[in-house]
Short mmCIF file of C-alpha atoms in Angstrom, two decimals:
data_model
loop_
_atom_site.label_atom_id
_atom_site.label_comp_id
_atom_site.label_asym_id
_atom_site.label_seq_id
_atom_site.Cartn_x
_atom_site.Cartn_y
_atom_site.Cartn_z
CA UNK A 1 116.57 104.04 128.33
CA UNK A 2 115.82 100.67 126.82
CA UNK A 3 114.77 100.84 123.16
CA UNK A 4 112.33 98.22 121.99
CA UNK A 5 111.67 99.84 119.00
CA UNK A 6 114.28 100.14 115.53
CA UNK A 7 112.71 102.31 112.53
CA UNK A 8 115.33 102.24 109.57
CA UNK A 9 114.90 104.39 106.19
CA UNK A 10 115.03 102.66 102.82
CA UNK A 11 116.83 104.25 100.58
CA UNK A 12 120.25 106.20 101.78
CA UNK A 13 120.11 104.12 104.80
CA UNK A 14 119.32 100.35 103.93
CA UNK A 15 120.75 101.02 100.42
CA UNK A 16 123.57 103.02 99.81
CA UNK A 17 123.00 106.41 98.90
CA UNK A 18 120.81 108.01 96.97
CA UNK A 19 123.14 110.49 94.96
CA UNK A 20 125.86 107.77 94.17
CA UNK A 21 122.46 105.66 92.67
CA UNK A 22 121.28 108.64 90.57
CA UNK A 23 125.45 109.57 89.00
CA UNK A 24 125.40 105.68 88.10
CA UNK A 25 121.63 106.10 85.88
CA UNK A 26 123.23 109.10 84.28
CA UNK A 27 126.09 107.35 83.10
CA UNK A 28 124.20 104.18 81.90
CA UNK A 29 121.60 106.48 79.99
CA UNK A 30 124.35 109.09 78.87
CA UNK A 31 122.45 111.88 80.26
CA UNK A 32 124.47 115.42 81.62
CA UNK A 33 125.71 115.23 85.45
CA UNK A 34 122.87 116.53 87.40
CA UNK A 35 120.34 116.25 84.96
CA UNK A 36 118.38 113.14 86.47
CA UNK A 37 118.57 115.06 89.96
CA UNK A 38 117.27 118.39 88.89
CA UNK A 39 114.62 116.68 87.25
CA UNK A 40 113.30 114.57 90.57
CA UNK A 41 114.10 118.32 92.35
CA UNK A 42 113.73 121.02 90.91
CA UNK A 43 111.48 120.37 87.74
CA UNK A 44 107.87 121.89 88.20
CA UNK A 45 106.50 118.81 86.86
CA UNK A 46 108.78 115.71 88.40
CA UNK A 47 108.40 117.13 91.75
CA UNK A 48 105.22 116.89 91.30
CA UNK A 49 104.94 113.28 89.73
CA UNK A 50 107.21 112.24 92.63
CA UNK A 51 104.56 113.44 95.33
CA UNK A 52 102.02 112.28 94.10
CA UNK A 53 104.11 108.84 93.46
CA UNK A 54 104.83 109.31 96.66
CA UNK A 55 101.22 109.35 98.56
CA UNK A 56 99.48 106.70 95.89
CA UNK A 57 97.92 109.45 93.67
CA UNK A 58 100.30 108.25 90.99
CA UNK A 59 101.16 105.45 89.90
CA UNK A 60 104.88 104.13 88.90
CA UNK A 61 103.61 103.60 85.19
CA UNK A 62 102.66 107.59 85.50
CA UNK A 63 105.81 108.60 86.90
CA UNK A 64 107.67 106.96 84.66
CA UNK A 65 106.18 108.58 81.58
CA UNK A 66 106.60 112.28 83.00
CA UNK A 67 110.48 111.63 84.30
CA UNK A 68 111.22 109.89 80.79
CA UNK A 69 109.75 112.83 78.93
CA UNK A 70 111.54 115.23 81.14
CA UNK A 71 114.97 113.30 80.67
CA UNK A 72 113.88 112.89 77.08
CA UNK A 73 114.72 109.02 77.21
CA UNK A 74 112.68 106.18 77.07
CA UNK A 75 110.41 105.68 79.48
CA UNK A 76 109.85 102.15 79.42
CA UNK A 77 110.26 100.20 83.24
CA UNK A 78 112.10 103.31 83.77
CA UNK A 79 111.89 103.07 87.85
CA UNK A 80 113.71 99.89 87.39
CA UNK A 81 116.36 101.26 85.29
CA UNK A 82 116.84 104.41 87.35
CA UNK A 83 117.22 101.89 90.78
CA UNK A 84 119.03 99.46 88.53
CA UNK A 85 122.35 100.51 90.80
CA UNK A 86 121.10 101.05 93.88
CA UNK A 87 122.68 98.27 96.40
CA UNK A 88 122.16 97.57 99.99
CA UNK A 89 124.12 99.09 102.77
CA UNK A 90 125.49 95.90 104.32
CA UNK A 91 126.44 97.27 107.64
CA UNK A 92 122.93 98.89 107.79
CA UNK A 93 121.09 95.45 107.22
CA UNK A 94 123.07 93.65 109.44
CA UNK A 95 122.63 96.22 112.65
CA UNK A 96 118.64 95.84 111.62
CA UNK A 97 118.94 91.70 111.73
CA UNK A 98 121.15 92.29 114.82
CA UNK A 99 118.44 94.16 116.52
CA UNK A 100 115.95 91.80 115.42
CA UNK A 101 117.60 88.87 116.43
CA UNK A 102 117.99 90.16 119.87
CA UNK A 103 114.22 90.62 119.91
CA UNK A 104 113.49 94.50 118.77
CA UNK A 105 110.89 95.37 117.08
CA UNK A 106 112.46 96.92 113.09
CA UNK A 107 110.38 98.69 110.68
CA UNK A 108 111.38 99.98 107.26
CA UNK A 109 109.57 102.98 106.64
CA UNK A 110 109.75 104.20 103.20
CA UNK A 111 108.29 106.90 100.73
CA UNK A 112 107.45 104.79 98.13
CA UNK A 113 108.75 104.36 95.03
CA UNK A 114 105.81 102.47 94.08
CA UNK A 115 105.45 98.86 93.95
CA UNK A 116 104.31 98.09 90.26
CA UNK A 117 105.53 96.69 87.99
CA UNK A 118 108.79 97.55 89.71
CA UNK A 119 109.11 96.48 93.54
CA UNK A 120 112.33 98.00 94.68
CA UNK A 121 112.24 96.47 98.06
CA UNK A 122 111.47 92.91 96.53
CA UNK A 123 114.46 93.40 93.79
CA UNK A 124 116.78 93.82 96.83
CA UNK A 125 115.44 91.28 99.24
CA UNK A 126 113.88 93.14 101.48
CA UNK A 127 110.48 92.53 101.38
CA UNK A 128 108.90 89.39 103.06
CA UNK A 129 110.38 87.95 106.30
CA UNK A 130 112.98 91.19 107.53
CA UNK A 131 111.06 92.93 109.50
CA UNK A 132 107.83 93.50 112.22
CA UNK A 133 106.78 96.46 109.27
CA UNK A 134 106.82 97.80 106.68
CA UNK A 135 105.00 101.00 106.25
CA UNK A 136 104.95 102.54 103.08
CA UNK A 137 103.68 105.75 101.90
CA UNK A 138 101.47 105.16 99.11
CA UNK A 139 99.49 102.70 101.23
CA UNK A 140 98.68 105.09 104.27
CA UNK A 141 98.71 108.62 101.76
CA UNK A 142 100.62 110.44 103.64
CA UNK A 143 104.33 111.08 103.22
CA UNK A 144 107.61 111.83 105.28
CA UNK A 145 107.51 114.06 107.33
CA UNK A 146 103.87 113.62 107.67
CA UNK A 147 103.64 113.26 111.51
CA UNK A 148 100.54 111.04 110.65
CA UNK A 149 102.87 107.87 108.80
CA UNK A 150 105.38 107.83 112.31
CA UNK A 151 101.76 107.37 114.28
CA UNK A 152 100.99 104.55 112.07
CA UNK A 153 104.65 102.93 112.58
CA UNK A 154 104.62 102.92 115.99
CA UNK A 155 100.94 101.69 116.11
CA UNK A 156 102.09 98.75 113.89
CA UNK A 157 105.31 98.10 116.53
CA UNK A 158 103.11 98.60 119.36
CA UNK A 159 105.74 100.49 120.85
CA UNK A 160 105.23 104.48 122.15
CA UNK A 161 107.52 106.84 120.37
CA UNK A 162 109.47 106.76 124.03
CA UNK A 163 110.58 102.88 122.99
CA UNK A 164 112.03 103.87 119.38
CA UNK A 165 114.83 104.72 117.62
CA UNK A 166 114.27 105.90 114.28
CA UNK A 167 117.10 106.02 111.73
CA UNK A 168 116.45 108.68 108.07
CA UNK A 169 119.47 110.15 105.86
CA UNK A 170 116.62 113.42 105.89
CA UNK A 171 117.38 115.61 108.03
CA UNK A 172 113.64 117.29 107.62
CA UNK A 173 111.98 113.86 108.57
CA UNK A 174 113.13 113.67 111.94
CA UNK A 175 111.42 116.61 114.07
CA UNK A 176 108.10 115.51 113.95
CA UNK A 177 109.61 112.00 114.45
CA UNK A 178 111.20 113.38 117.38
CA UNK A 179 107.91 115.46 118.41
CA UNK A 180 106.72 112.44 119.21
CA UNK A 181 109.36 110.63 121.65
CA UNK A 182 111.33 108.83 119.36
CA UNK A 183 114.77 109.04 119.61
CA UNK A 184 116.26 110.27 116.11
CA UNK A 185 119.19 109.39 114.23
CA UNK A 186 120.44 111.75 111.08
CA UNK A 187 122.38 109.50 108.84
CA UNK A 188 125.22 110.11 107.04
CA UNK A 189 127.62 107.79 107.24
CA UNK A 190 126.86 104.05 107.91
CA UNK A 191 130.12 103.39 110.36
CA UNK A 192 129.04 106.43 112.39
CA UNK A 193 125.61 105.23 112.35
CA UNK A 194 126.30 101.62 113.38
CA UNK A 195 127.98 102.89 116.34
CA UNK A 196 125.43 105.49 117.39
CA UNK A 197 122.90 101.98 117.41
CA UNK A 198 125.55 99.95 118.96
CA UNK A 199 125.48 102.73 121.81
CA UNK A 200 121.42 102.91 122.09
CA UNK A 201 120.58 99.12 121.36
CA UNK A 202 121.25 96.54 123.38
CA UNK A 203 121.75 93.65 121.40
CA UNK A 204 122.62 91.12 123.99
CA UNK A 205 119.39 89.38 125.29
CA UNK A 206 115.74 89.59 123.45
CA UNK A 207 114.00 92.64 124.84
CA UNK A 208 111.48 92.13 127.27
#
């Protein structure tokens, strides 16, 4: 099979992961172990602020307020400070220019951590000129694993699900990726992952 197609994560695959991110904003803020992740997870009301974050129905200002009042910290430009360590995967961006530079189509497809008056994907360069798309979730309002936001990437490619590889460190955001042709990569590690692309991709010529 010749893959046309490269859809890549944003954060805990472009970045590095998530977890190591959320130990660092602990630290910096003195907060307990755990505390920042329970409240994203398993707090009634920052699960919800996150969704609706998430889908547009919030905004980062919003989100912001309720997670700072949760934490009990200041919730000024909080998004910013609680991404403030959250660095790119190296090996992950270069197998995306690779693929790019031997003419496949790359998307980063995201649920959005809003774009105002933080823009996460900006702050780390990756915003204007790496990539065919970027499809976000706030701007479509729908969410991963929303069958309806893999639609929209491939629309934006071009490509049928049959021509893509798609790339999430979620392991319930790749069925209904899947359901649809693509071929699916769980991610984990970034070595393991390079070499599952280096397998799939052919990198040698641009893709017809």
């Amino acid at each position: 099979m010749t893959y046309r197609g490269l859809i890549l994560d944003f954060g805990g695959v472009l970045t590095i992961r998530m977890r190591l991110n959320g130990e660092a904003f602990e630290r910096s803020e003195g907060l307990a172990p755990g505390t920042y992740t329970r409240a994203l997870n398993e707090h009634p009301d920052g699960v919800a602020i996150y969704k609706a974050l998430e889908v547009g129905e919030a905004t980062q200002e919003q989100w912001n307020q309720v997670i700072g009042g949760i934490l009990g910290i200041d919730p000024t430009d909080l998004m910013r400070r609680a991404l403030a360590n959250l660095h790119l995967e190296p090996r992950m961006v270069d197998a995306a220019r690779r693929a790019r530079a031997a003419g496949i189509k790359v998307a980063m497809l995201s649920n959005s951590f809003g774009l105002t008056p933080f823009n996460p994907y900006e702050a780390l360069g990756m915003w204007n000129g790496q990539w065919d798309a970027i499809v976000l979730s706030e701007q479509l309002g729908v969410r991963k694993p929303d069958p309806g936001i893999y639609l929209h990437t491939l629309e934006q490619l071009q490509l049928a699900g049959e021509e893509c590889v798609f790339v999430d460190d979620h392991a319930v955001n790749l069925p209904p990726a899947a359901a649809l042709g693509i071929r699916t990569i769980h991610h984990t590690d970034a070595d393991v992952t390079v070499a599952q692309l280096d397998a799939l991709l052919d990198y040698a010529a641009p893709a017809t």
